[in-house]
PDB file of C-alpha atoms in Angstrom:
ATOM      1  CA  MET S1430       7.670 -31.988   0.891  1.00 60.00           C
ATOM      2  CA  THR S1431       6.567 -35.843   2.726  1.00 82.00           C
ATOM      3  CA  GLU S1432       8.923 -35.400   5.401  1.00 90.00           C
ATOM      4  CA  LYS S1433       7.320 -35.352   8.884  1.00 94.00           C
ATOM      5  CA  VAL S1434       9.670 -34.339  11.608  1.00 96.00           C
ATOM      6  CA  MET S1435       9.724 -36.401  14.721  1.00 96.00           C
ATOM      7  CA  ILE S1436      12.161 -35.282  16.812  1.00 97.00           C
ATOM      8  CA  ASP S1437      13.855 -32.298  16.757  1.00 97.00           C
ATOM      9  CA  GLU S1438      15.805 -31.249  19.909  1.00 97.00           C
ATOM     10  CA  ASN S1439      19.133 -30.431  21.554  1.00 97.00           C
ATOM     11  CA  ILE S1440      20.374 -32.791  24.607  1.00 96.00           C
ATOM     12  CA  PRO S1441      23.236 -31.436  26.236  1.00 96.00           C
ATOM     13  CA  SER S1442      26.668 -33.517  26.577  1.00 97.00           C
ATOM     14  CA  GLN S1443      26.646 -35.621  29.069  1.00 95.00           C
ATOM     15  CA  LEU S1444      25.922 -38.896  28.972  1.00 92.00           C
ATOM     16  CA  HIS S1445      23.212 -39.199  31.765  1.00 90.00           C
ATOM     17  CA  PHE S1446      21.118 -37.480  29.585  1.00 93.00           C
ATOM     18  CA  VAL S1447      20.703 -40.072  26.666  1.00 93.00           C
ATOM     19  CA  PRO S1448      18.546 -42.835  28.143  1.00 90.00           C
ATOM     20  CA  GLY S1449      16.096 -40.393  28.809  1.00 92.00           C
ATOM     21  CA  PHE S1450      16.025 -38.970  25.742  1.00 95.00           C
ATOM     22  CA  MET S1451      16.434 -42.890  23.665  1.00 94.00           C
ATOM     23  CA  ALA S1452      13.350 -43.686  26.357  1.00 93.00           C
ATOM     24  CA  ARG S1453      11.292 -40.228  24.686  1.00 95.00           C
ATOM     25  CA  VAL S1454      12.292 -41.259  20.940  1.00 96.00           C
ATOM     26  CA  ILE S1455      11.152 -44.615  21.608  1.00 95.00           C
ATOM     27  CA  GLU S1456       8.085 -44.032  22.966  1.00 96.00           C
ATOM     28  CA  THR S1457       7.270 -41.185  19.768  1.00 96.00           C
ATOM     29  CA  LEU S1458       8.090 -44.025  16.802  1.00 95.00           C
ATOM     30  CA  GLY S1459       5.803 -46.121  18.505  1.00 93.00           C
ATOM     31  CA  VAL S1460       3.085 -44.657  16.424  1.00 92.00           C
ATOM     32  CA  LEU S1461       4.783 -46.264  13.506  1.00 93.00           C
ATOM     33  CA  GLU S1462       3.545 -49.638  15.011  1.00 92.00           C
ATOM     34  CA  LEU S1463       7.593 -50.878  13.528  1.00 94.00           C
ATOM     35  CA  ASP S1464       8.640 -54.702  14.499  1.00 93.00           C
ATOM     36  CA  GLU S1465      10.898 -55.402  17.130  1.00 92.00           C
ATOM     37  CA  ASP S1466      14.208 -55.933  14.924  1.00 94.00           C
ATOM     38  CA  THR S1467      13.388 -52.361  13.767  1.00 95.00           C
ATOM     39  CA  VAL S1468      13.401 -50.469  17.174  1.00 95.00           C
ATOM     40  CA  PHE S1469      16.509 -52.562  18.381  1.00 96.00           C
ATOM     41  CA  ASP S1470      18.348 -51.344  15.133  1.00 97.00           C
ATOM     42  CA  LEU S1471      16.995 -47.628  15.686  1.00 97.00           C
ATOM     43  CA  LYS S1472      17.563 -47.851  19.032  1.00 96.00           C
ATOM     44  CA  LEU S1473      20.904 -49.049  18.702  1.00 97.00           C
ATOM     45  CA  CYS S1474      22.220 -47.086  16.217  1.00 97.00           C
ATOM     46  CA  LEU S1475      20.535 -43.918  17.617  1.00 97.00           C
ATOM     47  CA  ASP S1476      22.200 -44.491  20.777  1.00 96.00           C
ATOM     48  CA  GLU S1477      25.644 -45.108  19.614  1.00 96.00           C
ATOM     49  CA  ALA S1478      25.875 -42.278  17.201  1.00 97.00           C
ATOM     50  CA  ILE S1479      24.835 -39.709  20.216  1.00 97.00           C
ATOM     51  CA  VAL S1480      27.126 -41.284  22.590  1.00 95.00           C
ATOM     52  CA  ASN S1481      29.929 -41.267  20.041  1.00 95.00           C
ATOM     53  CA  ALA S1482      28.971 -36.839  19.470  1.00 97.00           C
ATOM     54  CA  ILE S1483      28.745 -36.758  23.169  1.00 96.00           C
ATOM     55  CA  ARG S1484      32.210 -38.198  23.838  1.00 94.00           C
ATOM     56  CA  HIS S1485      34.111 -37.687  20.630  1.00 94.00           C
ATOM     57  CA  GLY S1486      32.483 -34.890  19.232  1.00 96.00           C
ATOM     58  CA  ASN S1487      31.588 -32.369  22.017  1.00 97.00           C
ATOM     59  CA  LYS S1488      34.246 -34.196  24.796  1.00 96.00           C
ATOM     60  CA  GLU S1489      31.579 -33.983  27.010  1.00 96.00           C
ATOM     61  CA  ASN S1490      31.844 -30.314  27.546  1.00 96.00           C
ATOM     62  CA  SER S1491      28.147 -29.726  28.707  1.00 90.00           C
ATOM     63  CA  GLU S1492      28.153 -26.341  27.333  1.00 95.00           C
ATOM     64  CA  LEU S1493      27.615 -27.879  23.812  1.00 97.00           C
ATOM     65  CA  CYS S1494      24.710 -29.773  22.675  1.00 97.00           C
ATOM     66  CA  VAL S1495      24.356 -32.431  20.358  1.00 98.00           C
ATOM     67  CA  HIS S1496      21.312 -31.965  17.713  1.00 98.00           C
ATOM     68  CA  VAL S1497      19.492 -34.828  16.750  1.00 98.00           C
ATOM     69  CA  LEU S1498      16.480 -34.917  14.431  1.00 98.00           C
ATOM     70  CA  VAL S1499      14.284 -37.668  13.487  1.00 98.00           C
ATOM     71  CA  LYS S1500      12.385 -37.653  10.377  1.00 97.00           C
ATOM     72  CA  GLN S1501       9.915 -40.089   8.669  1.00 96.00           C
ATOM     73  CA  ASP S1502       9.992 -39.582   4.820  1.00 95.00           C
ATOM     74  CA  LYS S1503       7.397 -42.312   3.728  1.00 92.00           C
ATOM     75  CA  GLN S1504       8.652 -45.330   4.744  1.00 93.00           C
ATOM     76  CA  ASP S1505      11.994 -44.152   5.649  1.00 96.00           C
ATOM     77  CA  LEU S1506      12.671 -42.962   9.198  1.00 97.00           C
ATOM     78  CA  ILE S1507      15.962 -40.096   8.473  1.00 98.00           C
ATOM     79  CA  LEU S1508      18.131 -39.826  11.703  1.00 98.00           C
ATOM     80  CA  GLU S1509      20.508 -37.137  12.170  1.00 98.00           C
ATOM     81  CA  VAL S1510      22.470 -36.734  15.163  1.00 98.00           C
ATOM     82  CA  THR S1511      25.216 -33.644  14.800  1.00 98.00           C
ATOM     83  CA  ASP S1512      27.994 -32.170  17.404  1.00 98.00           C
ATOM     84  CA  LYS S1513      29.878 -29.235  17.566  1.00 97.00           C
ATOM     85  CA  GLY S1514      33.079 -30.843  17.967  1.00 95.00           C
ATOM     86  CA  HIS S1515      36.120 -30.490  14.548  1.00 92.00           C
ATOM     87  CA  GLY S1516      34.971 -33.829  12.877  1.00 89.00           C
ATOM     88  CA  PHE S1517      36.603 -36.660  11.925  1.00 83.00           C
ATOM     89  CA  ASP S1518      37.534 -38.476   9.000  1.00 85.00           C
ATOM     90  CA  PHE S1519      35.479 -41.932   9.120  1.00 83.00           C
ATOM     91  CA  SER S1520      36.856 -43.609   6.309  1.00 83.00           C
ATOM     92  CA  ARG S1521      40.227 -44.012   9.293  1.00 86.00           C
ATOM     93  CA  ILE S1522      38.252 -46.369  11.186  1.00 89.00           C
ATOM     94  CA  PRO S1523      39.870 -49.193  11.837  1.00 93.00           C
ATOM     95  CA  ASP S1524      37.691 -52.085  11.402  1.00 95.00           C
ATOM     96  CA  PRO S1525      36.552 -53.788  14.433  1.00 96.00           C
ATOM     97  CA  THR S1526      36.398 -57.030  13.170  1.00 96.00           C
ATOM     98  CA  THR S1527      39.955 -57.870  12.048  1.00 95.00           C
ATOM     99  CA  GLU S1528      41.821 -60.331  14.361  1.00 94.00           C
ATOM    100  CA  GLU S1529      43.832 -57.838  15.931  1.00 95.00           C
ATOM    101  CA  ASN S1530      41.141 -55.697  16.776  1.00 96.00           C
ATOM    102  CA  ILE S1531      38.297 -57.879  17.785  1.00 94.00           C
ATOM    103  CA  GLY S1532      39.186 -58.399  21.713  1.00 94.00           C
ATOM    104  CA  LYS S1533      39.544 -54.602  21.392  1.00 94.00           C
ATOM    105  CA  LEU S1534      37.242 -52.808  23.733  1.00 93.00           C
ATOM    106  CA  HIS S1535      36.169 -49.955  21.792  1.00 91.00           C
ATOM    107  CA  GLY S1536      35.750 -49.114  18.320  1.00 92.00           C
ATOM    108  CA  ARG S1537      32.554 -50.889  17.142  1.00 95.00           C
ATOM    109  CA  GLY S1538      29.781 -47.997  17.388  1.00 94.00           C
ATOM    110  CA  VAL S1539      30.250 -46.565  13.803  1.00 95.00           C
ATOM    111  CA  TYR S1540      30.323 -50.122  12.655  1.00 95.00           C
ATOM    112  CA  LEU S1541      27.585 -51.560  14.312  1.00 96.00           C
ATOM    113  CA  ILE S1542      25.441 -48.485  12.705  1.00 97.00           C
ATOM    114  CA  GLN S1543      26.875 -49.174   9.011  1.00 96.00           C
ATOM    115  CA  ASN S1544      25.497 -52.805   9.883  1.00 96.00           C
ATOM    116  CA  ALA S1545      22.459 -51.999  10.795  1.00 97.00           C
ATOM    117  CA  MET S1546      21.260 -48.929   8.958  1.00 97.00           C
ATOM    118  CA  ASP S1547      20.019 -48.960   5.026  1.00 97.00           C
ATOM    119  CA  SER S1548      22.088 -46.061   4.536  1.00 97.00           C
ATOM    120  CA  VAL S1549      24.682 -43.661   5.967  1.00 97.00           C
ATOM    121  CA  LYS S1550      26.234 -40.648   5.430  1.00 96.00           C
ATOM    122  CA  PHE S1551      28.798 -38.092   7.296  1.00 96.00           C
ATOM    123  CA  LEU S1552      27.966 -34.604   6.604  1.00 96.00           C
ATOM    124  CA  ASN S1553      29.499 -31.831   7.667  1.00 94.00           C
ATOM    125  CA  GLY S1554      32.954 -32.437   8.167  1.00 93.00           C
ATOM    126  CA  GLY S1555      31.860 -35.343  10.229  1.00 94.00           C
ATOM    127  CA  ARG S1556      29.831 -33.547  12.415  1.00 96.00           C
ATOM    128  CA  THR S1557      26.818 -35.044  11.475  1.00 97.00           C
ATOM    129  CA  ILE S1558      26.136 -38.569  10.830  1.00 97.00           C
ATOM    130  CA  ARG S1559      22.556 -39.413   8.734  1.00 98.00           C
ATOM    131  CA  MET S1560      21.460 -42.398   9.280  1.00 98.00           C
ATOM    132  CA  VAL S1561      18.197 -43.894   6.825  1.00 98.00           C
ATOM    133  CA  LYS S1562      16.746 -46.885   7.794  1.00 97.00           C
ATOM    134  CA  SER S1563      13.325 -48.241   5.916  1.00 96.00           C
ATOM    135  CA  PHE S1564      10.818 -49.922   7.366  1.00 93.00           C
ATOM    136  CA  LYS S1565       7.071 -51.275   7.161  1.00 83.00           C
ATOM    137  CA  MET S1566       4.088 -49.784   7.905  1.00 71.00           C
ATOM    138  CA  LYS S1567       1.559 -52.605   9.489  1.00 62.00           C
ATOM    139  CA  ARG S1568      -1.331 -50.250   8.338  1.00 55.00           C
ATOM    140  CA  GLY S1569      -1.277 -46.747   6.181  1.00 49.00           C
ATOM    141  CA  LEU S1570      -0.879 -43.803   8.393  1.00 46.00           C
TER     142      LEU S1570
ATOM    143  CA  MET Y1327      19.403 -53.284  35.496  1.00 91.00           C
ATOM    144  CA  GLU Y1328      18.656 -56.262  38.170  1.00 95.00           C
ATOM    145  CA  ILE Y1329      21.469 -58.554  38.886  1.00 97.00           C
ATOM    146  CA  LYS Y1330      20.757 -62.045  41.211  1.00 97.00           C
ATOM    147  CA  LEU Y1331      23.342 -64.315  42.004  1.00 97.00           C
ATOM    148  CA  GLU Y1332      22.513 -67.965  42.132  1.00 96.00           C
ATOM    149  CA  LYS Y1333      24.195 -70.974  43.228  1.00 94.00           C
ATOM    150  CA  ILE Y1334      24.342 -74.203  41.451  1.00 92.00           C
ATOM    151  CA  ASN Y1335      26.797 -76.879  42.693  1.00 90.00           C
ATOM    152  CA  ASP Y1336      29.800 -75.072  42.136  1.00 92.00           C
ATOM    153  CA  ILE Y1337      28.765 -72.390  39.714  1.00 95.00           C
ATOM    154  CA  THR Y1338      27.667 -68.784  40.144  1.00 96.00           C
ATOM    155  CA  LEU Y1339      24.814 -68.190  38.253  1.00 97.00           C
ATOM    156  CA  VAL Y1340      24.174 -64.576  37.364  1.00 97.00           C
ATOM    157  CA  VAL Y1341      20.844 -63.604  36.034  1.00 98.00           C
ATOM    158  CA  LEU Y1342      21.016 -60.191  34.756  1.00 98.00           C
ATOM    159  CA  ASN Y1343      17.303 -58.660  34.529  1.00 97.00           C
ATOM    160  CA  GLY Y1344      17.661 -55.100  31.965  1.00 95.00           C
ATOM    161  CA  GLU Y1345      19.187 -53.492  29.136  1.00 94.00           C
ATOM    162  CA  LEU Y1346      23.042 -53.756  29.196  1.00 94.00           C
ATOM    163  CA  ASN Y1347      24.351 -50.371  28.087  1.00 91.00           C
ATOM    164  CA  MET Y1348      26.409 -47.905  29.443  1.00 87.00           C
ATOM    165  CA  ASN Y1349      24.315 -46.760  32.052  1.00 85.00           C
ATOM    166  CA  ASN Y1350      24.352 -49.759  33.813  1.00 88.00           C
ATOM    167  CA  ILE Y1351      27.854 -51.892  33.058  1.00 92.00           C
ATOM    168  CA  TYR Y1352      29.709 -50.709  36.062  1.00 93.00           C
ATOM    169  CA  ARG Y1353      26.894 -52.596  38.256  1.00 94.00           C
ATOM    170  CA  VAL Y1354      27.658 -55.428  36.498  1.00 96.00           C
ATOM    171  CA  ARG Y1355      31.661 -55.208  35.984  1.00 96.00           C
ATOM    172  CA  GLU Y1356      31.363 -54.813  39.997  1.00 96.00           C
ATOM    173  CA  THR Y1357      29.669 -57.859  40.534  1.00 96.00           C
ATOM    174  CA  LEU Y1358      31.924 -60.056  38.193  1.00 96.00           C
ATOM    175  CA  LYS Y1359      34.715 -58.351  39.731  1.00 94.00           C
ATOM    176  CA  LYS Y1360      33.667 -59.185  43.178  1.00 95.00           C
ATOM    177  CA  ILE Y1361      32.837 -62.899  42.052  1.00 95.00           C
ATOM    178  CA  LEU Y1362      36.542 -63.120  40.554  1.00 92.00           C
ATOM    179  CA  LYS Y1363      38.206 -61.352  43.213  1.00 91.00           C
ATOM    180  CA  GLU Y1364      35.954 -64.328  45.798  1.00 91.00           C
ATOM    181  CA  LYS Y1365      37.787 -66.686  43.113  1.00 84.00           C
ATOM    182  CA  LYS Y1366      34.822 -68.095  42.143  1.00 82.00           C
ATOM    183  CA  SER Y1367      36.056 -70.228  39.231  1.00 87.00           C
ATOM    184  CA  LYS Y1368      32.757 -71.075  37.173  1.00 94.00           C
ATOM    185  CA  VAL Y1369      30.383 -68.219  36.459  1.00 97.00           C
ATOM    186  CA  LEU Y1370      27.151 -68.579  33.861  1.00 97.00           C
ATOM    187  CA  ILE Y1371      25.720 -65.246  33.101  1.00 97.00           C
ATOM    188  CA  ASP Y1372      21.844 -65.742  32.000  1.00 97.00           C
ATOM    189  CA  PHE Y1373      21.120 -62.978  29.503  1.00 98.00           C
ATOM    190  CA  ASP Y1374      17.278 -64.506  29.390  1.00 97.00           C
ATOM    191  CA  LYS Y1375      15.921 -60.882  30.835  1.00 97.00           C
ATOM    192  CA  VAL Y1376      18.659 -59.009  28.654  1.00 97.00           C
ATOM    193  CA  PRO Y1377      16.325 -57.080  25.898  1.00 96.00           C
ATOM    194  CA  PHE Y1378      19.487 -54.801  24.676  1.00 95.00           C
ATOM    195  CA  VAL Y1379      23.384 -54.418  24.353  1.00 96.00           C
ATOM    196  CA  ASP Y1380      24.911 -51.877  23.059  1.00 95.00           C
ATOM    197  CA  SER Y1381      28.996 -51.535  21.978  1.00 95.00           C
ATOM    198  CA  SER Y1382      29.692 -50.611  25.485  1.00 94.00           C
ATOM    199  CA  GLY Y1383      28.482 -53.499  26.829  1.00 96.00           C
ATOM    200  CA  ILE Y1384      30.036 -55.494  24.668  1.00 97.00           C
ATOM    201  CA  ALA Y1385      33.011 -53.703  26.141  1.00 96.00           C
ATOM    202  CA  LEU Y1386      32.190 -55.044  28.977  1.00 97.00           C
ATOM    203  CA  LEU Y1387      31.495 -58.545  27.851  1.00 97.00           C
ATOM    204  CA  LEU Y1388      35.071 -58.538  26.462  1.00 97.00           C
ATOM    205  CA  GLU Y1389      36.884 -57.204  29.605  1.00 97.00           C
ATOM    206  CA  ILE Y1390      35.036 -59.451  32.084  1.00 96.00           C
ATOM    207  CA  VAL Y1391      35.831 -62.881  29.873  1.00 97.00           C
ATOM    208  CA  ALA Y1392      39.507 -61.680  29.400  1.00 96.00           C
ATOM    209  CA  SER Y1393      39.504 -60.824  33.134  1.00 95.00           C
ATOM    210  CA  PHE Y1394      38.328 -65.023  33.640  1.00 95.00           C
ATOM    211  CA  GLY Y1395      40.698 -65.946  31.365  1.00 94.00           C
ATOM    212  CA  LYS Y1396      43.309 -64.275  32.736  1.00 94.00           C
ATOM    213  CA  ALA Y1397      42.751 -66.027  36.371  1.00 94.00           C
ATOM    214  CA  ASN Y1398      42.127 -69.340  34.589  1.00 93.00           C
ATOM    215  CA  HIS Y1399      38.100 -69.157  35.089  1.00 94.00           C
ATOM    216  CA  HIS Y1400      35.492 -70.023  33.435  1.00 95.00           C
ATOM    217  CA  ILE Y1401      32.808 -67.947  32.188  1.00 96.00           C
ATOM    218  CA  CYS Y1402      29.958 -68.257  29.685  1.00 97.00           C
ATOM    219  CA  PHE Y1403      26.949 -66.867  28.516  1.00 98.00           C
ATOM    220  CA  CYS Y1404      23.357 -68.312  28.043  1.00 97.00           C
ATOM    221  CA  HIS Y1405      19.416 -67.372  26.612  1.00 97.00           C
ATOM    222  CA  VAL Y1406      20.813 -64.647  24.209  1.00 97.00           C
ATOM    223  CA  ASN Y1407      18.165 -63.296  22.542  1.00 96.00           C
ATOM    224  CA  LYS Y1408      18.856 -63.865  18.784  1.00 96.00           C
ATOM    225  CA  LYS Y1409      19.129 -59.727  17.831  1.00 96.00           C
ATOM    226  CA  ILE Y1410      21.642 -59.682  20.416  1.00 97.00           C
ATOM    227  CA  LEU Y1411      23.474 -62.434  18.841  1.00 97.00           C
ATOM    228  CA  SER Y1412      23.277 -61.110  15.439  1.00 96.00           C
ATOM    229  CA  VAL Y1413      24.976 -58.151  17.427  1.00 97.00           C
ATOM    230  CA  PHE Y1414      27.478 -60.400  18.757  1.00 97.00           C
ATOM    231  CA  GLU Y1415      28.255 -62.038  15.072  1.00 97.00           C
ATOM    232  CA  ILE Y1416      28.337 -58.938  13.185  1.00 96.00           C
ATOM    233  CA  THR Y1417      31.002 -57.958  15.197  1.00 96.00           C
ATOM    234  CA  LYS Y1418      32.601 -61.570  15.509  1.00 97.00           C
ATOM    235  CA  VAL Y1419      32.863 -61.265  19.369  1.00 97.00           C
ATOM    236  CA  HIS Y1420      30.995 -64.401  19.719  1.00 97.00           C
ATOM    237  CA  LYS Y1421      34.683 -66.335  18.645  1.00 96.00           C
ATOM    238  CA  LEU Y1422      35.423 -64.716  22.010  1.00 96.00           C
ATOM    239  CA  PHE Y1423      32.491 -65.880  24.087  1.00 97.00           C
ATOM    240  CA  ASN Y1424      31.355 -69.393  24.860  1.00 97.00           C
ATOM    241  CA  ILE Y1425      27.518 -69.060  24.327  1.00 97.00           C
ATOM    242  CA  PHE Y1426      24.696 -71.693  24.767  1.00 97.00           C
ATOM    243  CA  ASP Y1427      21.376 -71.969  24.311  1.00 95.00           C
ATOM    244  CA  SER Y1428      20.210 -73.372  27.479  1.00 93.00           C
ATOM    245  CA  HIS Y1429      21.366 -73.953  31.225  1.00 91.00           C
ATOM    246  CA  GLU Y1430      21.331 -77.897  30.921  1.00 92.00           C
ATOM    247  CA  ALA Y1431      24.399 -77.393  27.699  1.00 94.00           C
ATOM    248  CA  ALA Y1432      26.640 -74.171  29.624  1.00 93.00           C
ATOM    249  CA  LEU Y1433      26.642 -76.215  33.031  1.00 91.00           C
ATOM    250  CA  ARG Y1434      27.822 -79.716  31.098  1.00 91.00           C
ATOM    251  CA  SER Y1435      30.742 -77.126  29.418  1.00 91.00           C
ATOM    252  CA  PHE Y1436      32.072 -76.739  32.759  1.00 87.00           C
TER     253      PHE Y1436
END
């Protein structure tokens, strides 16, 4: 077992909790000395996944929490975000880059995640998104 | 998010300082709405001090660009960092934005 849990927290389903939580995650990941582009991608994807879980999964019900798990497995960071909603069929998400969708105001979060991460899986009927990003270590940890 | 407004001839320069995300887009929206209401028809948004944009930020920019276009006003962006630019390109919204490398290039476009 080489996985190391870096973050294991439940966030109430209120959007104002997200910035403070994200700041803590980025601070925690600081130990890995990631490059700026990797930090940007991790921040973008975790932020999008948590906001989706709060908005679409838990419908901003403050009595429900979103569970966030961040693990390091050698040179992979594994991010899992789980909500308590009804799940969804990710294969039915429209492509936001088609001519008719480019100008639409919403529907880019999952697309951005799929582009920025090395692997994305939806588990638990769509209630959990599991994202993996490989990174290079500046020095041995 | 700090927002500074400057004038360059008849152009309104909007200098943003901070992340453009779900939690602060409302301030940028209010500022741009006010500019639109005041019929200032040429606006340049400087992203030099914007390190991060999420999908809420993209939605706001699309909304602003559409509002300015509808009013026949001109809005463009400059100094967008390479990572944010790549997010615009991945989602292809860069096709709907006027983006320039410098103030000078943006100002020439008005």
